[in-house]
Short mmCIF file of C-alpha atoms in Angstrom, two decimals:
data_model
loop_
_atom_site.label_atom_id
_atom_site.label_comp_id
_atom_site.label_asym_id
_atom_site.label_seq_id
_atom_site.Cartn_x
_atom_site.Cartn_y
_atom_site.Cartn_z
CA MET A 1360 104.78 88.91 55.09
CA ASN A 1361 104.83 87.89 58.08
CA MET A 1362 106.96 90.40 59.42
CA ARG A 1363 104.56 93.25 57.60
CA CYS A 1364 102.08 91.96 59.75
CA SER A 1365 103.97 91.98 62.85
CA VAL A 1366 105.19 95.38 62.11
CA CYS A 1367 101.73 96.56 61.24
CA GLY A 1368 100.76 95.28 64.24
CA LYS A 1369 102.83 97.37 66.60
CA LYS A 1370 102.04 100.43 64.91
CA GLY A 1371 98.85 99.66 66.03
CA ILE A 1372 99.19 98.60 69.20
CA ALA A 1373 101.58 101.81 69.79
CA LYS A 1374 98.63 103.86 68.54
CA SER A 1375 96.00 102.29 70.96
CA ILE A 1376 98.45 103.29 73.86
CA ASN A 1377 98.79 106.65 72.40
CA LEU A 1378 95.45 107.20 71.98
CA VAL A 1379 94.85 105.88 75.88
CA LEU A 1380 97.13 108.13 76.88
CA GLU A 1381 95.66 111.17 74.99
CA GLU A 1382 92.05 109.91 76.33
CA ASN A 1383 93.32 109.87 80.10
CA PHE A 1384 94.98 113.44 79.90
CA LYS A 1385 91.65 114.86 78.94
CA ASN A 1386 89.49 113.12 80.86
CA LYS A 1387 92.18 114.53 83.84
CA GLU A 1388 92.36 110.83 85.02
CA VAL A 1389 95.96 112.02 86.32
CA ARG A 1390 97.27 108.53 88.21
CA THR A 1391 95.65 106.16 85.04
CA LEU A 1392 98.25 108.50 82.53
CA TYR A 1393 101.29 108.30 84.21
CA MET A 1394 101.01 104.67 85.24
CA GLY A 1395 100.72 104.83 81.23
CA LEU A 1396 103.57 106.29 80.45
CA ARG A 1397 105.65 105.00 83.43
CA LYS A 1398 104.62 101.71 80.81
CA GLU A 1399 105.98 103.11 77.94
CA LYS A 1400 109.29 103.90 79.51
CA GLN A 1401 110.08 100.49 80.60
CA GLY A 1402 108.92 99.18 76.88
CA HIS A 1403 107.69 95.79 75.87
CA LYS A 1404 109.13 92.88 78.63
CA GLN A 1405 108.57 89.63 77.44
CA GLU A 1406 107.06 87.58 79.95
CA PRO A 1407 108.45 83.80 80.64
CA MET A 1408 106.37 81.78 79.09
CA PHE A 1409 108.20 78.11 79.55
CA LEU A 1410 110.43 76.42 82.50
CA LYS A 1411 112.23 73.39 81.86
CA GLY A 1412 111.08 70.92 84.83
CA GLU A 1413 113.35 69.13 87.39
CA ASN A 1414 114.10 66.02 84.96
CA GLY A 1415 114.49 68.00 81.96
CA GLU A 1416 110.86 68.12 80.87
CA LEU A 1417 109.29 71.16 79.39
CA ILE A 1418 106.97 72.99 81.16
CA THR A 1419 104.67 75.98 80.01
CA ASP A 1420 101.36 75.80 82.07
CA GLU A 1421 101.67 79.18 84.40
CA ASP A 1422 100.21 77.17 87.77
CA LYS A 1423 102.75 74.38 87.14
CA ILE A 1424 106.16 77.05 86.40
CA ILE A 1425 105.25 79.00 89.47
CA LYS A 1426 105.07 75.18 91.32
CA ARG A 1427 108.11 74.63 90.05
CA TRP A 1428 110.11 77.76 91.42
CA LYS A 1429 108.94 76.93 94.20
CA GLU A 1430 110.36 73.50 94.89
CA TYR A 1431 113.58 74.69 93.20
CA PHE A 1432 113.90 77.61 96.50
CA GLU A 1433 112.73 75.54 98.41
CA LYS A 1434 115.59 72.43 97.73
CA LEU A 1435 118.31 75.71 97.51
CA LEU A 1436 117.77 77.65 100.06
CA ASN A 1437 116.63 74.79 102.85
CA ARG A 1438 119.51 72.84 101.52
CA GLU A 1439 121.93 71.18 105.07
CA MET A 1440 125.13 73.43 104.93
CA GLU A 1441 128.21 71.82 105.61
CA SER A 1442 130.07 71.79 108.73
CA GLU A 1443 133.03 74.20 108.71
CA TYR A 1444 134.04 73.10 111.94
CA LEU A 1445 136.54 70.29 112.65
CA GLN A 1446 134.82 67.12 113.52
CA ASP A 1447 135.94 66.30 117.27
CA GLY A 1448 139.15 63.58 117.93
CA GLU A 1449 140.77 65.13 114.38
CA ASP A 1450 143.90 67.08 114.02
CA GLU A 1451 143.52 70.42 114.58
CA GLU A 1452 146.45 71.77 111.98
CA GLU A 1453 148.94 74.30 113.60
CA PRO A 1454 149.06 78.12 113.89
CA GLN A 1455 151.62 79.65 111.36
CA PRO A 1456 153.28 82.51 113.23
CA ARG A 1457 152.12 85.74 111.78
CA ASN A 1458 154.82 87.71 110.72
CA GLU A 1459 152.48 91.48 111.76
CA ASN A 1460 156.27 93.71 109.99
CA ILE A 1461 155.89 92.35 106.21
CA ILE A 1462 154.33 95.78 105.41
CA GLU A 1463 156.47 98.15 106.67
CA PRO A 1464 154.81 101.56 106.85
CA PRO A 1465 155.39 104.86 104.59
CA SER A 1466 158.14 106.97 105.44
CA LEU A 1467 157.96 111.10 105.80
CA GLU A 1468 159.78 111.02 102.17
CA GLU A 1469 157.19 108.55 100.75
CA ILE A 1470 154.38 110.39 102.39
CA ARG A 1471 155.24 113.98 100.43
CA GLU A 1472 156.44 112.62 97.43
CA ILE A 1473 152.50 111.52 97.35
CA VAL A 1474 151.19 115.07 98.41
CA ASN A 1475 153.31 116.91 96.24
CA ASN A 1476 151.63 114.46 93.02
CA LEU A 1477 148.24 114.65 93.62
CA LYS A 1478 145.97 118.12 92.44
CA ASN A 1479 146.93 120.91 93.92
CA ASN A 1480 148.58 119.32 96.31
CA LYS A 1481 145.18 117.91 98.70
CA SER A 1482 145.56 114.60 100.52
CA THR A 1483 142.91 112.96 101.12
CA GLY A 1484 139.95 113.11 103.50
CA GLY A 1485 138.84 110.70 106.05
CA ASP A 1486 136.90 108.71 103.39
CA GLU A 1487 139.99 108.56 101.63
CA ILE A 1488 138.87 109.92 98.14
CA THR A 1489 141.28 112.73 96.37
CA ALA A 1490 140.21 116.02 95.64
CA GLU A 1491 140.40 115.39 91.73
CA ILE A 1492 138.11 112.28 91.74
CA GLN A 1493 135.24 113.68 93.35
CA PRO A 1494 132.89 114.70 90.51
CA GLY A 1495 132.36 118.16 90.23
CA VAL A 1496 128.97 120.29 88.73
CA SER A 1497 130.33 119.58 84.93
CA GLU A 1498 130.22 115.98 85.52
CA GLU A 1499 127.18 116.65 87.75
CA ILE A 1500 125.04 118.54 84.98
CA ASN A 1501 126.58 115.96 82.14
CA SER A 1502 125.39 112.90 84.65
CA ARG A 1503 121.48 114.44 84.44
CA ILE A 1504 121.57 115.28 80.91
CA THR A 1505 122.33 112.12 79.72
CA ALA A 1506 119.57 110.58 82.48
CA GLY A 1507 116.98 112.89 80.35
CA ASN A 1508 118.12 111.99 77.56
CA ARG A 1509 117.68 108.33 78.13
CA CYS A 1510 113.94 109.60 79.63
CA ILE A 1511 113.38 110.83 75.60
CA GLY A 1512 114.19 108.01 74.16
CA ALA A 1513 111.92 106.27 76.11
CA LEU A 1514 109.57 108.41 75.48
CA ASN A 1515 110.60 108.98 71.80
CA ALA A 1516 107.62 107.25 70.26
CA VAL A 1517 105.44 109.45 72.48
CA LEU A 1518 106.80 112.96 71.88
CA LYS A 1519 106.97 112.35 68.04
CA ASN A 1520 103.42 111.03 67.91
CA LYS A 1521 100.86 113.17 65.70
CA GLY A 1522 97.73 112.11 67.51
CA ILE A 1523 98.68 113.11 70.34
CA SER A 1524 98.18 117.13 71.69
CA ARG A 1525 101.09 119.52 72.11
CA LYS A 1526 99.50 120.39 75.29
CA LEU A 1527 99.87 116.35 76.59
CA LYS A 1528 103.63 116.67 75.28
CA MET A 1529 104.46 119.39 77.72
CA ARG A 1530 102.97 117.97 80.41
CA ILE A 1531 105.11 115.59 79.70
CA TYR A 1532 108.14 117.19 79.42
CA LYS A 1533 107.13 119.36 82.98
CA THR A 1534 106.22 116.61 85.06
CA VAL A 1535 108.40 113.71 83.54
CA ILE A 1536 111.25 114.73 81.48
CA ARG A 1537 113.04 117.89 82.95
CA PRO A 1538 112.41 116.75 86.99
CA ILE A 1539 115.12 114.03 85.81
CA VAL A 1540 117.55 116.52 84.40
CA ILE A 1541 117.01 119.67 87.56
CA PHE A 1542 117.14 116.87 90.07
CA GLY A 1543 119.88 118.06 92.82
CA SER A 1544 119.91 121.90 90.77
CA GLU A 1545 119.61 123.20 93.78
CA VAL A 1546 123.18 123.33 94.90
CA TRP A 1547 124.30 123.57 91.24
CA THR A 1548 126.50 127.00 90.79
CA LEU A 1549 125.93 127.07 86.91
CA ARG A 1550 128.88 128.39 85.03
CA LYS A 1551 127.94 130.15 81.52
CA GLU A 1552 129.10 126.86 79.51
CA GLU A 1553 126.83 124.78 81.61
CA VAL A 1554 123.82 127.18 81.39
CA GLN A 1555 124.23 127.14 77.41
CA ARG A 1556 124.74 123.21 77.68
CA ILE A 1557 121.47 122.73 79.50
CA GLU A 1558 119.63 125.53 77.26
CA ILE A 1559 120.52 123.98 74.20
CA TRP A 1560 119.42 120.36 75.69
CA GLU A 1561 115.93 121.58 76.59
CA ARG A 1562 115.59 123.72 73.16
CA LYS A 1563 116.20 120.04 71.55
CA VAL A 1564 113.26 118.64 73.39
CA LEU A 1565 111.14 121.46 72.37
CA ARG A 1566 111.91 121.23 69.06
CA LYS A 1567 110.67 117.40 69.08
CA ILE A 1568 107.38 118.55 70.47
CA PHE A 1569 107.10 121.17 68.23
CA GLY A 1570 108.00 119.90 64.74
CA GLY A 1571 109.32 121.92 62.10
CA ASN A 1572 107.47 125.01 60.12
CA ILE A 1573 106.85 124.90 56.86
CA GLN A 1574 107.03 127.44 54.55
CA ASP A 1575 105.88 127.63 51.21
CA GLY A 1576 105.81 123.81 50.87
CA ARG A 1577 109.52 123.56 52.98
CA TRP A 1578 110.26 122.48 55.90
CA GLU A 1579 112.32 124.49 58.39
CA ARG A 1580 114.04 124.52 61.62
CA ARG A 1581 112.57 126.80 64.22
CA THR A 1582 114.94 129.46 65.58
CA ASN A 1583 115.55 129.59 68.87
CA ARG A 1584 112.95 133.08 69.40
CA GLU A 1585 109.79 131.12 67.77
CA ILE A 1586 110.53 127.87 70.28
CA TYR A 1587 110.70 130.43 73.61
CA ASP A 1588 107.32 132.06 72.12
CA LEU A 1589 105.42 128.87 71.54
CA PHE A 1590 106.53 127.72 75.20
CA LYS A 1591 105.03 130.88 76.75
CA GLU A 1592 106.86 129.09 80.16
CA PRO A 1593 109.85 129.98 82.04
CA ASN A 1594 112.60 128.47 80.83
CA ILE A 1595 115.00 125.95 82.56
CA ILE A 1596 117.91 127.95 84.05
CA GLY A 1597 114.93 130.01 85.36
CA ILE A 1598 113.71 127.27 87.40
CA VAL A 1599 116.75 126.67 88.62
CA ARG A 1600 117.66 129.42 89.49
CA ALA A 1601 113.90 129.85 91.70
CA GLN A 1602 114.73 126.43 93.19
CA ARG A 1603 118.60 127.81 94.36
CA ILE A 1604 116.48 130.82 95.65
CA ARG A 1605 113.86 128.78 97.26
CA TRP A 1606 116.66 126.51 98.59
CA ILE A 1607 118.10 129.41 100.46
CA GLY A 1608 115.80 130.68 101.71
CA HIS A 1609 114.17 127.40 103.02
CA VAL A 1610 118.08 127.18 104.95
CA VAL A 1611 117.64 130.95 106.51
CA ARG A 1612 114.51 129.33 108.14
CA MET A 1613 116.94 126.46 110.08
CA LYS A 1614 117.42 126.35 113.00
CA ASP A 1615 121.04 127.58 113.43
CA HIS A 1616 122.71 124.11 114.79
CA ARG A 1617 121.43 122.92 111.68
CA ILE A 1618 124.68 122.14 109.01
CA PRO A 1619 122.92 123.34 106.28
CA LYS A 1620 122.47 126.77 107.94
CA MET A 1621 126.02 126.65 109.57
CA VAL A 1622 127.49 126.07 106.34
CA LEU A 1623 125.87 129.00 105.14
CA ILE A 1624 126.67 131.74 107.60
CA HIS A 1625 130.06 130.70 108.26
CA GLU A 1626 132.65 132.10 105.80
CA ILE A 1627 135.25 129.55 104.60
CA GLY A 1628 138.70 130.18 106.31
CA GLY A 1629 142.18 130.01 104.46
CA GLY A 1630 144.31 132.12 102.07
CA LYS A 1631 142.77 133.01 98.85
CA ARG A 1632 144.49 130.76 95.57
CA LEU A 1633 146.23 132.44 92.54
CA GLY A 1634 144.36 133.20 89.97
CA ARG A 1635 140.46 134.22 89.30
CA PRO A 1636 137.99 132.91 92.22
CA ARG A 1637 135.72 130.32 91.85
CA GLN A 1638 132.16 131.14 91.94
CA ARG A 1639 130.45 130.44 95.11
CA TRP A 1640 127.18 128.84 95.11
CA LYS A 1641 126.32 131.43 97.78
CA LYS A 1642 127.57 134.32 96.21
CA ALA A 1643 125.76 133.14 92.56
CA VAL A 1644 122.35 133.18 94.56
CA GLU A 1645 122.60 136.38 96.06
CA ASP A 1646 123.56 137.58 92.51
CA ASP A 1647 119.91 136.73 91.53
CA ILE A 1648 118.67 138.05 94.43
CA ARG A 1649 120.11 141.59 93.88
CA LYS A 1650 118.90 141.46 90.13
CA LEU A 1651 115.18 141.38 91.82
CA ASN A 1652 116.06 144.42 93.35
CA ILE A 1653 115.30 142.45 96.38
CA GLY A 1654 116.54 144.72 99.72
CA ASN A 1655 117.43 143.07 103.05
CA TRP A 1656 116.59 139.35 101.68
CA LYS A 1657 117.67 137.48 104.72
CA GLU A 1658 114.17 138.92 106.82
CA LYS A 1659 112.17 138.00 103.90
CA ALA A 1660 112.94 134.74 103.35
CA LYS A 1661 112.08 133.96 107.28
CA ASP A 1662 108.43 134.98 105.69
CA ARG A 1663 107.22 131.37 103.58
CA LYS A 1664 104.80 133.04 102.35
CA GLU A 1665 106.60 136.17 101.13
CA TRP A 1666 109.31 134.04 99.34
CA LYS A 1667 106.95 132.18 97.31
CA LYS A 1668 106.11 135.07 95.65
CA ILE A 1669 110.10 135.88 95.33
CA VAL A 1670 110.17 132.12 93.97
CA ASP A 1671 107.43 132.51 91.31
CA GLN A 1672 109.20 136.47 90.12
CA ALA A 1673 112.35 134.67 89.87
CA MET A 1674 110.97 131.95 87.40
CA GLY A 1675 110.17 134.73 84.93
CA GLN A 1676 112.70 136.74 85.28
CA LEU A 1677 116.31 134.85 85.87
CA GLY A 1678 115.83 132.54 82.61
CA SER A 1679 119.29 133.38 80.55
#
């Protein structure tokens, strides 16, 4: 009975929180709305209600708990440290001779063997990180999707609540959940497999928001076309490609001595590797700009307002 009352109480609290979120959204109280969403993401955190005193007694009063913590840290931080130095008159130990030649430097043959065992025969750089250890775009995308899924899990009660309007749920997706996934996407190259993975993730979230389709009393899963017809917004890939175009325009407007500008305008030297060349970021963005039929894009990028229109155009046209 008590467990049932506890469950009912939790449901009542969740319902009241969701009603407050919906009310804040309708009244355009944006700050209060996002503060409520942040608390919902963090979940319930039980406050400490008691503390053990210095003599083992139980303290339950809030003011006494604060006072006890203050006394504890004052005693901890102001404790006299024991001297690490020898007192006058004490015998000092004679320093032991150090053998500087215990570890011999590696031989040339050993260095060659280590480098040959590395992927692509590349040695480490100044940061001592090998090429195969550095995370690629695929690992970055997986990391962002995982972070987005954690956010969805924290807001699951809000997204599945039928008492909250779809309009508010879409606002939450576009301003809270999606930015987590596309953070840093300006520098993504995007292979075909990665595009599919990101789109599948977005459709999963949209299906959670829009729910299923009821036909003749039966629940049916919405098709991809139905999902995007209800969404009526640029899909996540269009947003990512538009952000890349926005960033390359920003780099073009930089001074020539800035590092991003130098990386953009200089070509990578050296011979070509065997096999199909990897997709490069600059070429991927230029291909997107070409699809928009934008001529002499570097000159147009210097006009901030004109480039903003091109970025907005890219959101709608470059979604896969």
